[in-house]
């Protein structure tokens, strides 16, 4: 029976009665089992399972006995301790190995889990640091934008302004503000001489110089105005107007001198009036802008206080020297350079004496004078390209002049001198061309060709065409076309001739050809032109 139970190869098993009689055994090793059975019989009356280590044997063994059946039989087992220790050691080693393996696996899992958690956190920290750095780097630009909005009246309430001041941790106080505007003189010349990066560095330097000097007695913030301007919002606190004028005059003088000393160009400074509340600073800025505009008459490299500039401009709504213009243009068309320049001198003197003229009025005067000069050039059969060169932008050049003196110098040296010189050359015209022009004016109403004109003059058609273009500025065909067009427009407006009669009168035998010709140059048909311009006949 015990053989059927199985077991390990080191344990002896015995089945006995309570009296110690051996019923069955399974012995895998020689053993003295009689003492075991006798010892177990003595404890037979005790309940439960029992064990002890028998050290009296040659090989210490673990003795266990129990009552597996209700009949009182005893089941005794004898296992050498060295076998059990070996088994326990194996279990211990396996357990330790498994534990170590679990620890390693846990460590690896923990590493990857912590990494998967840490990396986003690390990226978040890095992003936060990057955002903080970007924010700090953008603070100056944000502050400039705030000042720009303030000076252009784009911020609504005083509470919003105060919150912005608190945000930038500015030392501005609630009361007392003046705007100082610094403008670079002769800026178009600098644009032509320096790169945009250099110009930005110059403007940055101007801002730093101004803030450092103004910042000694007052708190201030600055922003870029127009391309050639820098505006400073100055917190003058409770300084009186008389004291303030003296202090600002000294500060502006230092700023102007320092800029010239370090950067080698001049600036004009405009200063607005003092206003109590910061939300009214935009009015001081507009006054500073208005002050700067008086540089046009007063000249560059100035310090201009708005309070010193004449306020009443109601005496002159508009001024233009019509008679002077007419006289100047007559002199121009005669090629009289000295006479035309003398007229220009008189005009400039008048403009300077009329201190109430607005900035816009002064530019309108010289713009209209330029219109008249170019019209005179056209009457001389000249063109802008021929007199001044291709791609020249005369009106832009005029607008780039910052003072009346600069406009005067440019107008005299560029416009008057060149047109008068062109007119003087025209006075020495080729008699052959003059004869051709006379023939065209007398015979344009006939079916005229270049060859017929050349034959009337007595020279080769190609040679005449070249001379004609050089002197008149147009080809013979262009000149003939213009004569016919102007004649037909006059007839359409002032006569009762029908379209067919007008076409024949200016050299067109085919009425449809005349209509196509007229529409090509005027954009409308002769009939429509007559409806729009007819004066009866």
XYZ file of C-alpha atoms in Angstrom:
537
model
C 0.000 0.000 0.000
C 2.800 2.420 0.931
C 4.549 1.542 -2.302
C 1.497 2.786 -4.171
C 1.681 6.155 -2.367
C 4.935 7.113 -4.041
C 7.302 9.637 -2.466
C 10.846 10.801 -2.804
C 13.892 8.619 -2.980
C 15.237 9.564 0.499
C 12.282 9.095 2.861
C 11.439 5.885 4.703
C 7.759 5.425 5.533
C 6.160 3.075 8.084
C 2.565 2.197 8.894
C 2.063 0.756 12.416
C -0.612 0.010 14.957
C -0.916 1.886 18.215
C 0.822 -1.033 19.882
C 3.869 -0.633 17.702
C 3.233 -3.521 15.337
C 4.555 -2.842 11.818
C 1.829 -3.160 9.266
C 3.623 -1.959 6.154
C 6.741 -0.037 5.216
C 8.449 1.649 2.333
C 12.152 1.724 2.936
C 14.470 3.367 0.439
C 17.473 3.164 2.733
C 18.603 0.872 5.526
C 17.360 2.107 8.862
C 16.746 1.038 12.427
C 13.053 1.573 12.457
C 12.234 -0.321 15.697
C 13.188 2.635 17.962
C 11.114 4.933 15.768
C 8.032 2.738 16.075
C 8.510 2.344 19.820
C 8.890 6.106 20.264
C 5.834 6.790 18.139
C 3.747 4.234 20.081
C 4.476 6.146 23.293
C 2.935 9.316 21.760
C 0.031 7.549 20.138
C -2.461 8.998 22.577
C -1.602 12.600 21.521
C -3.802 14.226 18.918
C -2.540 15.831 15.735
C 0.644 15.460 13.761
C 4.049 15.606 15.405
C 7.653 15.791 14.333
C 11.108 16.022 15.796
C 14.728 15.779 14.683
C 16.450 12.614 15.699
C 20.098 13.537 16.217
C 21.079 10.160 17.704
C 21.282 8.568 14.309
C 24.361 8.506 12.169
C 22.612 10.862 9.787
C 20.264 13.235 11.630
C 16.745 12.798 10.348
C 13.393 14.516 10.552
C 10.826 12.146 12.099
C 7.138 12.871 11.543
C 4.068 10.791 12.475
C 0.356 11.244 12.129
C -2.973 9.352 12.291
C -4.327 9.437 8.753
C -7.070 6.866 9.503
C -9.818 6.531 12.066
C -8.580 3.061 13.112
C -5.689 4.604 15.027
C -2.849 3.439 12.774
C 0.241 5.601 12.736
C 2.030 6.856 9.650
C 5.692 7.502 10.409
C 8.181 9.081 7.995
C 11.949 9.364 8.304
C 13.796 11.886 6.090
C 17.525 12.693 6.355
C 18.164 16.299 7.286
C 20.854 16.737 4.671
C 18.272 15.927 1.963
C 15.816 18.420 3.396
C 18.509 21.080 3.684
C 19.494 20.429 0.089
C 15.882 20.781 -1.005
C 15.423 23.949 1.022
C 18.623 25.395 -0.418
C 17.355 24.754 -3.907
C 14.038 26.380 -3.096
C 15.852 29.283 -1.496
C 18.085 29.718 -4.530
C 15.131 29.561 -6.881
C 13.248 32.033 -4.713
C 16.215 34.379 -4.542
C 16.750 34.089 -8.292
C 13.088 34.746 -8.992
C 13.106 37.663 -6.582
C 16.225 39.129 -8.182
C 14.743 38.597 -11.614
C 11.531 40.304 -10.501
C 13.556 43.135 -9.009
C 15.476 43.577 -12.285
C 12.293 43.424 -14.339
C 10.641 45.844 -11.940
C 13.614 48.181 -12.174
C 13.539 48.078 -15.974
C 9.796 48.652 -16.053
C 10.145 51.414 -13.492
C 12.897 53.045 -15.589
C 10.831 53.081 -18.744
C 7.696 54.133 -16.916
C 9.509 56.923 -15.121
C 11.162 57.940 -18.400
C 7.843 57.993 -20.207
C 6.475 60.183 -17.426
C 9.604 62.311 -16.990
C 10.289 63.089 -20.651
C 6.982 64.910 -21.222
C 7.509 66.646 -17.915
C 11.051 67.512 -18.945
C 9.812 68.793 -22.291
C 7.169 70.780 -20.462
C 9.833 72.267 -18.198
C 11.995 73.049 -21.222
C 9.032 74.560 -23.044
C 8.177 76.612 -19.999
C 11.776 77.839 -19.776
C 11.795 78.584 -23.497
C 8.493 80.427 -23.269
C 9.736 82.403 -20.316
C 12.903 83.347 -22.229
C 10.864 84.317 -25.294
C 8.499 86.313 -23.138
C 11.345 88.195 -21.489
C 12.938 88.826 -24.886
C 9.651 90.184 -26.256
C 8.988 92.496 -23.301
C 10.769 95.526 -24.855
C 8.772 95.135 -28.073
C 5.539 94.721 -26.091
C 6.353 97.837 -24.098
C 7.058 99.788 -27.302
C 3.727 98.651 -28.713
C 1.996 99.829 -25.541
C 3.602 103.291 -25.850
C 2.743 103.412 -29.562
C -0.914 102.594 -28.830
C -0.929 105.157 -26.043
C 0.466 107.939 -28.259
C -1.951 107.086 -31.063
C -4.941 107.036 -28.686
C -5.656 103.332 -29.201
C -6.085 102.507 -25.489
C -9.515 103.278 -24.108
C -9.570 103.654 -20.340
C -7.193 104.846 -17.641
C -7.640 101.537 -15.812
C -6.419 99.649 -18.875
C -3.420 101.978 -19.090
C -2.635 101.465 -15.413
C -2.872 97.682 -15.740
C -0.352 97.846 -18.595
C 1.988 100.004 -16.510
C 1.735 97.499 -13.648
C 2.320 94.618 -16.030
C 5.555 96.163 -17.288
C 6.502 97.131 -13.725
C 7.120 100.659 -14.955
C 7.917 103.507 -12.600
C 5.534 105.907 -14.342
C 3.329 107.940 -12.028
C -0.259 108.944 -12.823
C 0.324 112.683 -13.396
C 2.366 114.927 -15.695
C 3.299 113.844 -19.267
C 5.109 115.379 -22.227
C 6.093 113.794 -25.556
C 9.466 114.468 -27.161
C 9.806 113.479 -30.829
C 13.261 113.010 -32.370
C 13.512 113.043 -36.171
C 16.631 112.194 -38.174
C 17.497 114.998 -40.606
C 18.177 114.272 -44.293
C 16.932 110.722 -43.823
C 16.613 109.929 -47.576
C 20.365 110.502 -47.918
C 21.018 108.031 -45.103
C 18.696 105.496 -46.760
C 20.792 105.702 -49.922
C 24.059 105.399 -47.973
C 23.350 102.678 -45.402
C 21.706 99.275 -45.255
C 18.410 98.758 -43.458
C 20.255 96.933 -40.671
C 22.593 99.900 -40.173
C 19.644 102.283 -40.105
C 17.880 100.158 -37.489
C 21.051 100.193 -35.385
C 21.220 103.979 -35.684
C 17.595 104.332 -34.575
C 18.212 101.922 -31.709
C 21.230 103.995 -30.673
C 19.159 107.199 -30.803
C 16.573 105.608 -28.519
C 19.235 104.503 -26.037
C 20.944 107.911 -26.002
C 17.657 109.742 -25.507
C 16.368 107.386 -22.797
C 19.645 107.603 -20.891
C 19.738 111.412 -20.910
C 16.007 111.972 -20.345
C 15.980 109.192 -17.741
C 18.301 111.123 -15.414
C 15.674 113.612 -14.160
C 12.508 111.836 -15.343
C 11.009 108.405 -15.940
C 10.344 107.753 -19.609
C 9.377 105.131 -22.191
C 10.119 105.272 -25.906
C 8.783 103.860 -29.144
C 9.525 104.130 -32.843
C 7.422 106.675 -34.699
C 7.737 107.023 -38.450
C 10.708 105.516 -40.276
C 12.988 108.374 -39.221
C 11.501 109.181 -35.809
C 11.764 108.124 -32.179
C 9.120 109.222 -29.649
C 9.662 109.497 -25.894
C 6.817 109.554 -23.368
C 8.246 111.559 -20.448
C 6.726 111.466 -16.974
C 7.514 115.003 -15.760
C 5.485 114.621 -12.559
C 4.557 117.930 -10.864
C 7.124 120.148 -12.553
C 5.733 123.587 -13.445
C 5.499 124.620 -17.113
C 8.172 127.328 -16.816
C 10.613 125.007 -15.066
C 9.759 122.216 -17.470
C 10.548 124.293 -20.568
C 14.009 125.132 -19.252
C 14.755 121.523 -18.265
C 13.473 120.048 -21.523
C 15.458 122.614 -23.536
C 18.648 121.542 -21.742
C 17.817 117.837 -22.164
C 16.975 118.196 -25.867
C 20.185 120.137 -26.472
C 22.216 117.371 -24.803
C 20.402 114.680 -26.773
C 20.985 116.485 -30.083
C 24.667 117.157 -29.334
C 25.330 113.586 -28.151
C 23.690 112.066 -31.225
C 25.767 114.269 -33.534
C 28.936 113.516 -31.573
C 28.441 109.747 -31.655
C 26.525 109.138 -34.903
C 27.643 112.098 -37.056
C 24.220 113.258 -38.221
C 21.791 115.877 -36.962
C 18.281 115.523 -35.591
C 15.342 117.872 -35.153
C 13.424 117.587 -31.880
C 9.759 118.526 -31.449
C 8.239 118.831 -27.960
C 4.512 118.957 -27.196
C 2.766 120.635 -24.281
C 2.484 119.105 -20.792
C -0.700 117.188 -19.926
C -1.734 116.063 -16.477
C -3.097 112.616 -17.278
C -1.359 109.875 -19.195
C -4.465 109.135 -21.282
C -4.047 112.652 -22.775
C -0.444 112.019 -23.820
C -1.567 111.446 -27.415
C -2.363 115.177 -27.658
C 1.195 116.056 -26.690
C 2.394 113.582 -29.329
C 0.272 115.233 -32.032
C 1.672 118.614 -30.979
C 5.209 117.261 -31.221
C 4.414 115.988 -34.728
C 3.080 119.405 -35.678
C 6.211 121.042 -34.269
C 8.434 118.775 -36.371
C 6.571 119.803 -39.519
C 7.742 123.387 -38.984
C 11.233 122.140 -39.772
C 10.141 122.654 -43.376
C 10.323 126.438 -42.892
C 12.519 126.847 -39.796
C 15.209 124.427 -40.987
C 16.789 121.219 -39.700
C 18.826 120.617 -36.535
C 16.313 122.547 -34.403
C 14.581 122.154 -31.044
C 10.952 123.111 -31.621
C 8.476 123.655 -28.763
C 4.838 123.554 -29.729
C 4.097 126.462 -27.382
C 6.514 128.658 -29.354
C 4.898 127.965 -32.722
C 2.225 130.347 -34.014
C -1.149 128.810 -33.246
C -3.423 131.006 -35.331
C -3.349 129.843 -38.940
C -6.777 131.214 -39.767
C -5.300 134.183 -41.637
C -4.199 132.049 -44.619
C -6.421 129.230 -45.847
C -4.478 128.756 -49.071
C -1.725 130.561 -50.889
C -0.259 130.147 -54.364
C 1.773 132.690 -56.398
C -0.071 132.471 -59.731
C 1.565 135.520 -61.323
C 5.016 134.471 -60.201
C 4.481 131.016 -61.674
C 3.395 132.457 -65.039
C 6.422 134.721 -65.201
C 8.792 131.903 -64.240
C 7.384 129.556 -66.895
C 7.768 132.203 -69.618
C 11.403 132.635 -68.638
C 11.893 128.857 -68.600
C 10.523 128.419 -72.101
C 12.904 131.123 -73.320
C 15.854 129.306 -71.757
C 16.510 132.173 -69.298
C 18.031 130.243 -66.378
C 19.027 133.290 -64.318
C 15.617 134.903 -64.615
C 13.786 131.692 -63.643
C 16.109 131.186 -60.649
C 15.453 134.751 -59.529
C 11.708 133.998 -59.576
C 12.353 130.883 -57.495
C 14.329 132.960 -54.978
C 11.404 135.373 -54.665
C 8.976 132.484 -54.120
C 11.105 130.884 -51.423
C 11.443 134.201 -49.621
C 7.653 134.688 -49.681
C 7.077 131.193 -48.295
C 9.514 131.775 -45.437
C 7.886 135.086 -44.553
C 4.405 133.564 -44.416
C 4.949 131.724 -41.132
C 1.305 130.658 -40.937
C 1.523 128.455 -44.022
C 0.811 124.824 -43.213
C 3.155 121.987 -44.043
C 0.664 120.679 -46.634
C 0.214 124.132 -48.240
C 3.952 124.544 -48.730
C 4.275 121.191 -50.452
C 1.229 121.985 -52.616
C 2.951 125.183 -53.772
C 6.076 123.395 -54.952
C 4.147 120.428 -56.332
C 1.993 122.735 -58.435
C 5.093 124.626 -59.549
C 6.613 121.308 -60.639
C 3.430 120.554 -62.594
C 3.780 123.888 -64.397
C 7.468 123.308 -65.149
C 6.789 119.869 -66.679
C 3.929 121.334 -68.699
C 6.354 123.942 -70.062
C 8.743 121.120 -70.943
C 5.947 119.411 -72.891
C 5.238 122.628 -74.773
C 8.885 122.586 -75.786
C 8.231 119.106 -77.206
C 10.407 117.677 -74.482
C 9.941 114.673 -72.218
C 10.966 113.861 -68.665
C 13.222 111.087 -69.931
C 14.950 113.390 -72.378
C 15.464 116.265 -69.901
C 16.112 114.334 -66.673
C 16.933 110.771 -67.661
C 14.978 107.541 -67.591
C 13.386 106.147 -64.407
C 13.612 109.472 -62.577
C 10.831 110.064 -60.000
C 10.636 113.845 -59.662
C 7.619 114.008 -57.340
C 9.159 111.459 -54.984
C 12.388 113.446 -54.961
C 10.428 116.586 -54.094
C 8.596 114.812 -51.255
C 11.931 113.620 -49.862
C 13.105 117.196 -49.187
C 12.597 118.110 -45.534
C 13.063 121.908 -45.537
C 12.156 124.835 -47.782
C 15.860 125.476 -48.339
C 16.354 121.873 -49.471
C 13.364 122.125 -51.832
C 14.675 125.444 -53.169
C 18.128 124.029 -53.865
C 16.722 120.910 -55.574
C 14.150 122.796 -57.649
C 16.754 125.259 -58.882
C 19.532 122.802 -59.679
C 17.370 119.983 -61.013
C 14.175 121.403 -62.515
C 14.856 124.978 -63.626
C 18.434 124.468 -64.767
C 17.681 121.425 -66.906
C 14.437 122.657 -68.463
C 15.983 126.052 -69.255
C 18.974 124.311 -70.811
C 16.648 122.139 -72.875
C 14.725 125.252 -74.001
C 17.974 126.994 -74.941
C 18.899 124.065 -77.179
C 15.447 124.185 -78.754
C 16.032 127.830 -79.669
C 18.854 126.588 -81.885
C 16.509 124.351 -83.848
C 17.296 122.764 -87.188
C 15.700 124.751 -90.034
C 14.964 121.535 -91.897
C 12.875 120.249 -88.995
C 11.178 123.629 -88.654
C 10.267 123.442 -92.348
C 8.885 119.914 -91.850
C 6.778 121.055 -88.884
C 5.444 123.976 -90.933
C 4.552 121.657 -93.821
C 2.745 119.254 -91.484
C 0.738 122.052 -89.878
C -0.319 123.344 -93.312
C -1.137 120.009 -94.970
C -2.218 117.618 -92.150
C -5.790 117.749 -93.519
C -4.645 115.881 -96.624
C -3.583 112.246 -97.028
C 0.030 112.995 -96.064
C 2.995 110.567 -95.825
C 6.534 110.809 -94.414
C 7.951 110.566 -97.935
C 5.869 113.542 -99.077
C 7.066 115.629 -96.116
C 10.696 114.667 -96.810
C 10.271 115.568 -100.474
C 8.847 118.974 -99.512
C 11.846 119.587 -97.225
C 14.296 118.223 -99.771
C 16.096 115.517 -97.754
C 16.058 111.757 -97.306
C 12.983 110.440 -95.359
C 15.078 108.385 -92.915
C 17.388 111.333 -92.195
C 14.419 113.680 -91.704
C 12.761 111.176 -89.357
C 15.891 111.038 -87.185
C 16.277 114.855 -87.058
C 12.557 115.316 -86.362
C 12.565 112.850 -83.447
C 15.652 114.460 -81.910
C 14.220 117.978 -81.987
C 10.491 117.505 -81.543
C 10.543 114.446 -79.316
C 7.963 112.660 -81.459
C 8.003 110.833 -84.771
C 6.530 112.508 -87.838
C 3.568 110.112 -87.730
C 2.969 110.824 -83.998
C 3.097 114.566 -84.615
C 0.722 114.281 -87.587
C -1.657 112.103 -85.561
C -1.748 114.643 -82.743
C -2.517 117.481 -85.177
C -5.393 115.546 -86.709
C -6.742 114.445 -83.345
C -6.798 117.962 -81.900
C -8.391 119.364 -85.083
C -11.109 116.702 -85.076
C -11.866 117.281 -81.374
C -12.269 120.992 -82.035
C -14.592 120.338 -84.977
C -16.639 117.860 -82.942
C -17.091 120.378 -80.152
C -17.593 123.597 -82.117
C -18.960 122.710 -85.582
C -22.085 121.132 -87.013
C -20.185 118.961 -89.493
C -21.136 115.286 -89.402
C -18.641 112.530 -88.640
C -18.058 111.733 -92.323
C -17.317 115.385 -93.150
C -14.948 115.741 -90.195
C -13.110 112.557 -91.222
C -12.571 113.882 -94.756
C -11.529 117.304 -93.445
C -8.558 115.867 -91.545
C -7.331 113.519 -94.275
C -9.373 110.355 -93.732
C -11.240 109.101 -96.794
C -12.694 106.187 -94.834
C -15.039 107.172 -91.975
C -14.644 103.829 -90.174
C -10.861 104.253 -90.168
C -11.314 107.686 -88.592
C -13.665 106.316 -85.920
C -11.205 103.522 -85.025
C -8.358 106.074 -84.930
C -10.304 108.436 -82.637
C -11.414 105.690 -80.229
C -7.863 104.325 -80.025
C -6.531 107.617 -78.664
C -9.532 109.028 -76.796
C -11.199 105.835 -75.548
C -14.635 106.822 -76.909
C -16.189 107.254 -80.347
C -16.371 110.680 -82.046
C -20.153 110.665 -81.556
C -19.864 110.119 -77.805
C -17.178 112.781 -77.580
C -19.478 115.277 -79.356
C -22.308 114.487 -76.891
C -20.031 115.148 -73.924
C -18.273 118.257 -75.254
C -20.552 119.916 -77.808
C -20.945 123.705 -77.478
C -23.253 124.073 -80.474
C -22.294 125.299 -83.920
